[in-house]
XYZ file of C-alpha atoms in Angstrom:
386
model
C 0.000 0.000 0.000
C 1.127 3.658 -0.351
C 1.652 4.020 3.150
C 3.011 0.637 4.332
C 6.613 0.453 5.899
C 9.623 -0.299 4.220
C 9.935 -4.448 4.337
C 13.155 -5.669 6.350
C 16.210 -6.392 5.062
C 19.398 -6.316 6.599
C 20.671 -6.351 9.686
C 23.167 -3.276 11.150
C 26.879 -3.088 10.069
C 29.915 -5.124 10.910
C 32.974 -2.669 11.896
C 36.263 -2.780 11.675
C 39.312 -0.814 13.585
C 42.734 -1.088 12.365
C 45.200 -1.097 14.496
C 48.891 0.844 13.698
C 51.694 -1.506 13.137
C 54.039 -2.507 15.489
C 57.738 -1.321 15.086
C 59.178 -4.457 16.514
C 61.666 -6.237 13.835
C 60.210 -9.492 12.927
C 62.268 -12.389 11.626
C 62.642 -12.513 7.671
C 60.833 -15.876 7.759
C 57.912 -13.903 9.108
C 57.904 -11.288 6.747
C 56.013 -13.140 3.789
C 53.292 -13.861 5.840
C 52.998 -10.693 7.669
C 52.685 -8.893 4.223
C 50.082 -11.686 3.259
C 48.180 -10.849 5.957
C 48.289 -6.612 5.760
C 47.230 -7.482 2.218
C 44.331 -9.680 3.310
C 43.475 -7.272 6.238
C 42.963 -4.391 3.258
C 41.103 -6.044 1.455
C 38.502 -7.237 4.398
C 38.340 -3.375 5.214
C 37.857 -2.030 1.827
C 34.651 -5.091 0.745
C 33.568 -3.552 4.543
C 32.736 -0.266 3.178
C 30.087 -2.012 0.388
C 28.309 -3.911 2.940
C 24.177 -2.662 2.505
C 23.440 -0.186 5.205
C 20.297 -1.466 7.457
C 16.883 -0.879 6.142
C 14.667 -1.986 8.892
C 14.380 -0.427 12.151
C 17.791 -0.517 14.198
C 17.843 0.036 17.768
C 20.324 2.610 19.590
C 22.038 1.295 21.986
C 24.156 3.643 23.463
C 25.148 7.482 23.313
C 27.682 7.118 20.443
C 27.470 4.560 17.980
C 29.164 4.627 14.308
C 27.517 3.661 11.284
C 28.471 3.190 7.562
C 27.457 4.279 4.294
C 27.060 6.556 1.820
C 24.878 9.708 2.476
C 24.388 10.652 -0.899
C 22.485 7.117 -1.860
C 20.066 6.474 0.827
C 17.874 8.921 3.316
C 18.904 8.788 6.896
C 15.794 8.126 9.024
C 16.124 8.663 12.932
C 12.528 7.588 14.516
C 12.119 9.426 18.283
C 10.118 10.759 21.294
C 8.972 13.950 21.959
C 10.002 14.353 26.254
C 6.413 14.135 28.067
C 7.405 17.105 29.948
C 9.466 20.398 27.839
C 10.030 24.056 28.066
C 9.585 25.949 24.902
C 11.177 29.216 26.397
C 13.347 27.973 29.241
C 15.845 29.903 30.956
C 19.642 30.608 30.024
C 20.549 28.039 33.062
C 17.960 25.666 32.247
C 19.491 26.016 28.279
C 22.501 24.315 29.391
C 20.552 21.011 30.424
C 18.778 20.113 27.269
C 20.011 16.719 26.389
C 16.398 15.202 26.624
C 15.639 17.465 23.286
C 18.849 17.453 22.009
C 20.061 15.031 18.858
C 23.811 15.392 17.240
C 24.717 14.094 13.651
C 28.599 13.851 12.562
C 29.591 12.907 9.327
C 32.906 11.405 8.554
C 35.031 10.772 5.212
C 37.005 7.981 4.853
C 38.152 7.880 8.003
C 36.647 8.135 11.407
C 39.336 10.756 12.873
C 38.389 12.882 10.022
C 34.803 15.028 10.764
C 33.654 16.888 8.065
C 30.328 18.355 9.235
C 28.175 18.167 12.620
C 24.596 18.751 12.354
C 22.648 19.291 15.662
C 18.619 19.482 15.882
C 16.235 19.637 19.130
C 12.253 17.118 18.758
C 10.458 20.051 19.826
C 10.719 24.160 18.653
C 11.447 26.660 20.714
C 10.015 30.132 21.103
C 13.259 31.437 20.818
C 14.254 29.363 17.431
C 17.373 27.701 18.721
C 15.797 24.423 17.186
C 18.718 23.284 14.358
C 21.583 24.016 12.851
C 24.562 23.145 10.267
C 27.783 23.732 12.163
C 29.893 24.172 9.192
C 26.927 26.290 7.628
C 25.664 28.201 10.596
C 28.376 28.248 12.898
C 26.872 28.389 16.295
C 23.408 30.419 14.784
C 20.149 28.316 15.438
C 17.433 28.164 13.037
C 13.903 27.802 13.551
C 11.917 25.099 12.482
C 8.990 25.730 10.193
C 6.052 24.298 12.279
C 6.212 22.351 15.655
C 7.547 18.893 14.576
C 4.915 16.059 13.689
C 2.401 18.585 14.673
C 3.498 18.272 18.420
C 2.342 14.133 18.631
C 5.091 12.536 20.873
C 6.437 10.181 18.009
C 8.630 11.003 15.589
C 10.713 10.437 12.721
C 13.226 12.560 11.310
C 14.717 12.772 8.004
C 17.758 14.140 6.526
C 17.858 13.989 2.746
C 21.465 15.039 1.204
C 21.749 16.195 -1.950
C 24.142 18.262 -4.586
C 22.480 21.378 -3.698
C 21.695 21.350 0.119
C 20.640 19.431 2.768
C 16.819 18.576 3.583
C 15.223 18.099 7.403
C 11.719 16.353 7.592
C 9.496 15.216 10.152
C 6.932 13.168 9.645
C 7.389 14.110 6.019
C 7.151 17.527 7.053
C 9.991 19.992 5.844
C 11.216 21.662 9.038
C 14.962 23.222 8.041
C 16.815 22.958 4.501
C 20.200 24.707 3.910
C 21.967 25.186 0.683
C 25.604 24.050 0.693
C 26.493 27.847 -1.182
C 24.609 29.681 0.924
C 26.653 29.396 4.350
C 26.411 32.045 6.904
C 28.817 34.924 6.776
C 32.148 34.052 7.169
C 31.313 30.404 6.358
C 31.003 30.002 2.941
C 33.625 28.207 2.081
C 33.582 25.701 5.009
C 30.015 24.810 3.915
C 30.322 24.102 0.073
C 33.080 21.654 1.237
C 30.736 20.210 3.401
C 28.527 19.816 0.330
C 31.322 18.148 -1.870
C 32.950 16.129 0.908
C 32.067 12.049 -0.579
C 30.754 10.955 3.443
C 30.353 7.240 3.584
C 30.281 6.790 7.397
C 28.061 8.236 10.408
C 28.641 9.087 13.879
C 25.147 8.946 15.876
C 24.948 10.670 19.153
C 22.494 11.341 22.331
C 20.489 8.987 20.692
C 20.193 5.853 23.219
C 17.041 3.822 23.217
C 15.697 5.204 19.869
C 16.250 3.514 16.553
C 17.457 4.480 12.771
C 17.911 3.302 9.402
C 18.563 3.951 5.964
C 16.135 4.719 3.221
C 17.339 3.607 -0.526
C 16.056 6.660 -3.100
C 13.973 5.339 -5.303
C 15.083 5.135 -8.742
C 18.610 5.689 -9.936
C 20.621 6.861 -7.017
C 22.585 9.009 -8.971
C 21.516 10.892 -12.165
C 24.782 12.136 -14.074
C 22.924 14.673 -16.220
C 19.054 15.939 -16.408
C 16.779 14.028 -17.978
C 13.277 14.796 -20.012
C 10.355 12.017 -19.088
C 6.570 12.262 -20.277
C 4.278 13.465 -17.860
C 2.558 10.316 -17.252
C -1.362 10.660 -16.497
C -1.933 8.621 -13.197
C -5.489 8.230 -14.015
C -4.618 4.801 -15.280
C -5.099 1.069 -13.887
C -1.440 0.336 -13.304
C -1.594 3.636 -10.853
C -4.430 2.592 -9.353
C -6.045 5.469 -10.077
C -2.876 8.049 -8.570
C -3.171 6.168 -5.378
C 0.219 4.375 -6.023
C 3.547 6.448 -5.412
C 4.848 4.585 -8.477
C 3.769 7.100 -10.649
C 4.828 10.295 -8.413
C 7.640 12.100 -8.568
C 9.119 14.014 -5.637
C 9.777 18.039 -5.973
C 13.195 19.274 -6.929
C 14.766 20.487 -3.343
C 15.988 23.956 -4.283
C 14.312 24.341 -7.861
C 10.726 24.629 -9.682
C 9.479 21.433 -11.323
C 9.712 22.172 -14.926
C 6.644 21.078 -17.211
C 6.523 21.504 -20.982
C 2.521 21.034 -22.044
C 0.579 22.810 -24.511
C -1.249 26.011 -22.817
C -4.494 26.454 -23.582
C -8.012 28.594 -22.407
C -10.443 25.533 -20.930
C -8.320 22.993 -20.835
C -6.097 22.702 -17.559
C -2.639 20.771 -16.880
C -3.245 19.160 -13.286
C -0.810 18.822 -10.652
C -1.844 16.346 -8.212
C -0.056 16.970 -4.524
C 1.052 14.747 -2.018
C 2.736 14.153 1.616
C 5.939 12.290 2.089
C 3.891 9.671 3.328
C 1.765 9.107 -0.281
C -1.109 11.500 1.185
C -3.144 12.863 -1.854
C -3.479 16.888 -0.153
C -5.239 18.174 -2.972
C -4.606 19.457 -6.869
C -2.929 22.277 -9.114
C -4.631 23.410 -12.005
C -2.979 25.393 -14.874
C -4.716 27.002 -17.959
C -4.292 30.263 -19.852
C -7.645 31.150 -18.135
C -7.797 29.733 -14.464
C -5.376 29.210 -11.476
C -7.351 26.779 -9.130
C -5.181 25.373 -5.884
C -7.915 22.937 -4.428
C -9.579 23.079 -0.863
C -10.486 26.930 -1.605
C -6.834 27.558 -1.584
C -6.648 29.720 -4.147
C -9.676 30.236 -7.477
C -8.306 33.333 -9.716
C -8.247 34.421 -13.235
C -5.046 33.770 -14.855
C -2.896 36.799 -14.876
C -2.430 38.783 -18.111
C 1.063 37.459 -18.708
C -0.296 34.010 -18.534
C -2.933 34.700 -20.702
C -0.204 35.241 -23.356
C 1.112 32.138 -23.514
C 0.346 29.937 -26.320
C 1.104 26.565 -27.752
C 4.060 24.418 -25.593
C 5.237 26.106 -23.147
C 7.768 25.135 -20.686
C 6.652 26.476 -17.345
C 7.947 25.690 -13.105
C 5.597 25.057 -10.862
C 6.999 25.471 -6.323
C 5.572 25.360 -3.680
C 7.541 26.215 -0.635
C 7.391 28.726 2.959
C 3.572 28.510 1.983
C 4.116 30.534 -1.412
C 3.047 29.057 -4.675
C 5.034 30.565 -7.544
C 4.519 29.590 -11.412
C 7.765 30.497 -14.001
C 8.343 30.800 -17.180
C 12.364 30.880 -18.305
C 12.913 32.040 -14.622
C 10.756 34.990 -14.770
C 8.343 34.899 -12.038
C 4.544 34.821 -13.738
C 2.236 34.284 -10.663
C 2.710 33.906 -6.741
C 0.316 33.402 -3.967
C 1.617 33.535 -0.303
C -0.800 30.758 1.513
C -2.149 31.600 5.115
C -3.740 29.479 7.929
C -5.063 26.217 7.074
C -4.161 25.988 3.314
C -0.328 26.814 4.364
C -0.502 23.806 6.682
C -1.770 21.025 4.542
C 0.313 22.138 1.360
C 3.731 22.772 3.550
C 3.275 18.387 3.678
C 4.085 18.706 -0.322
C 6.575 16.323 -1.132
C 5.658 14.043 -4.203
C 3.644 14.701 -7.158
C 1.393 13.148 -10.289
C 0.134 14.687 -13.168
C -3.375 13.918 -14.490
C -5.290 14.752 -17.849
C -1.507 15.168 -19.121
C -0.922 13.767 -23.049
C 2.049 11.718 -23.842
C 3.276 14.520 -25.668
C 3.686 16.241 -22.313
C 6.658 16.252 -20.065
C 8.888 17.160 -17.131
C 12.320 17.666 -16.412
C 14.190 15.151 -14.253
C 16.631 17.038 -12.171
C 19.528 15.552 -9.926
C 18.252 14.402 -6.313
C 14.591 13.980 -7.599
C 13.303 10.303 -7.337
C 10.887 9.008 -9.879
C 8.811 6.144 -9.643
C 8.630 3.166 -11.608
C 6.080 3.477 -13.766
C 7.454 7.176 -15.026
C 9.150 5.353 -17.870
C 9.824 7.006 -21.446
C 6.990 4.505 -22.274
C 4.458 5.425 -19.552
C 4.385 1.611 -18.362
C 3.266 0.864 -22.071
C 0.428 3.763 -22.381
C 2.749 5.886 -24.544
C 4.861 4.572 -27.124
C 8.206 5.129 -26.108
């Protein structure tokens, strides 16, 4: 089903420590062998590093435990518990004393002596907004969350999506906190883009005893080496069970507008169908030269003149993010909404989406970090001749 868990697979990681080499002299009869076994010891350690990072549910045992794999390939998913008792606006003394809140991510490269970025976050917000931040990024500066994490329910789980561009914190499929890796605060620039580039392929977990983790494999190709143009699939079809299946979603570029190239015209609209993390259908996007309709009385408007314009294909971006709805054409800014109350909260949950009523002729562009599903195929799982 579209919200069932992810099946289990494998079990945590093996580790290995190396230790240095003695400087004793050994006997030449010994040296063959010793340098049989150094090989043999390299080799274990290197076919280490490819062993598949745990997908089910692993438990935390302790307040610092190391894990292994690569960052860039797989979601890290950290599943917690709101404290029963908190202080949104505690006092500079009580401030020092928040390890029941408090979670700590360090990532390593290559090597565990070498830390290349620290990322520390809080389960609940705080009045003040001292609720996450990127060390290398934000240097000791807090950021606020966007909403009170998983809408202040005591269970949790937290996401951190890495990417090319930035870095991605959900709960509950909820974006609370993104940062672009060339956007660092002043002063920091530098030390955050190399965060950005640095290859991580190990994890050091910490304050994080008694809850669990594990690692989420992106869905399609992990790693896209250039963009790619697919057909915008209709998921009004049997083998999406009517776009109730997240086979035929896509997710949202992280710091970009989806791009859509379909023919613009008066009546008929190009739909955007919107969804949570968690394969939650919050409601649709309609696009014609005539009408901009955001469902649940979010927003029913005449198209503005510019749009009116447009005629025949037309590439245009469609974002939604902060609760603003923007739609683009060649990076020019054509309409933009800024969503209040209710309608910001459902539509901040956008993370995935269908399109519906589109032609075959129709597409979207595939941009790095983006996961498609399986039935967004050149061919449309068949429907359109490839």
């Amino acid at each position: 089903g579209i919200n069932a868990e992810y099946g289990e697979f494998n079990k945590d990681l093996t580790h290995f420590v190396t230790q240095p080499c003695s400087k004793t002299k050994q006997p030449p009869a010994m040296r063959p062998y010793l340098l049989l076994l150094g090989v043999l010891t390299l080799l274990s350690c290197s076919s280490s590093s490819s062993t598949p990072p745990p997908l089910s549910w692993q438990p935390i045992s302790s307040n610092s435990i190391r894990v292994m794999f690569p960052i860039r390939d797989y979601y890290l998913e950290i599943k917690s518990l709101r404290p029963e008792v908190y202080n949104t606006n505690p006092s500079y003394l009580d401030a020092l004393t928040l390890d029941p809140t408090l979670l700590i991510l360090e990532l390593h490269n290559a090597t565990w002596g070498t830390r290349v970025g620290r990322f520390v976050w809080n389960t609940i917000k705080y009045d003040s907004g001292r609720d996450v931040l990127v060390e290398e990024c934000n240097g000791r500066q807090y950021k606020a969350y966007s909403s009170f994490p998983a809408g202040g329910q005591r269970d949790q789980v937290w996401r951190w999506e890495f990417g090319e561009s930035g870095v991605v914190l959900r709960c509950g499929g909820e974006e609370q906190f993104r940062q672009e890796w060339r956007a660092g605060d002043q002063g920091l620039e530098e030390r955050c883009e190399a965060l950005g580039a640095a290859p991580v392929d190990r994890i050091s977990l910490k304050f994080m005893a008694g809850l669990h983790y594990r690692a989420v494999p992106r869905l399609g190709e992990l790693v896209r080496a250039e963009q790619e143009e697919l057909p915008a699939c209709s998921c009004w079809h049997p083998r999406c069970n009517y776009c109730s299946s997240l086979s035929c979603t896509t997710t949202t570029p992280s710091f970009a507008p989806l791009l859509v190239t379909s023919s613009m015209k008066w009546r008929r609209f190009t739909t955007l169908i919107l969804y949570s993390h968690s394969g939650t259908q919050l409601g649709k996007f309609h696009l014609s030269r005539s009408r901009i309709i955001l469902t649940g009385g979010c927003i029913t408007c005449y198209s503005p003149h510019v749009i009116r314009r447009l005629r025949g294909i037309t590439t245009w971006g469609f974002s939604l993010q902060d609760g603003v709805v923007r739609v683009e054409v060649e990076g020019e800014v054509l309409y933009e909404r800024q969503l209040k109350g209710e309608c910001r909260r459902v539509y901040n949950e956008v993370a995935r989406i269908a399109f519906m009523g589109t032609r075959c002729e129709d597409s979207f562009l595939v941009e790095d970090e983006m996961e498609v599903g399986e039935n967004m195929t050149h061919d449309c799982g068949g429907q359109c001749q490839g």
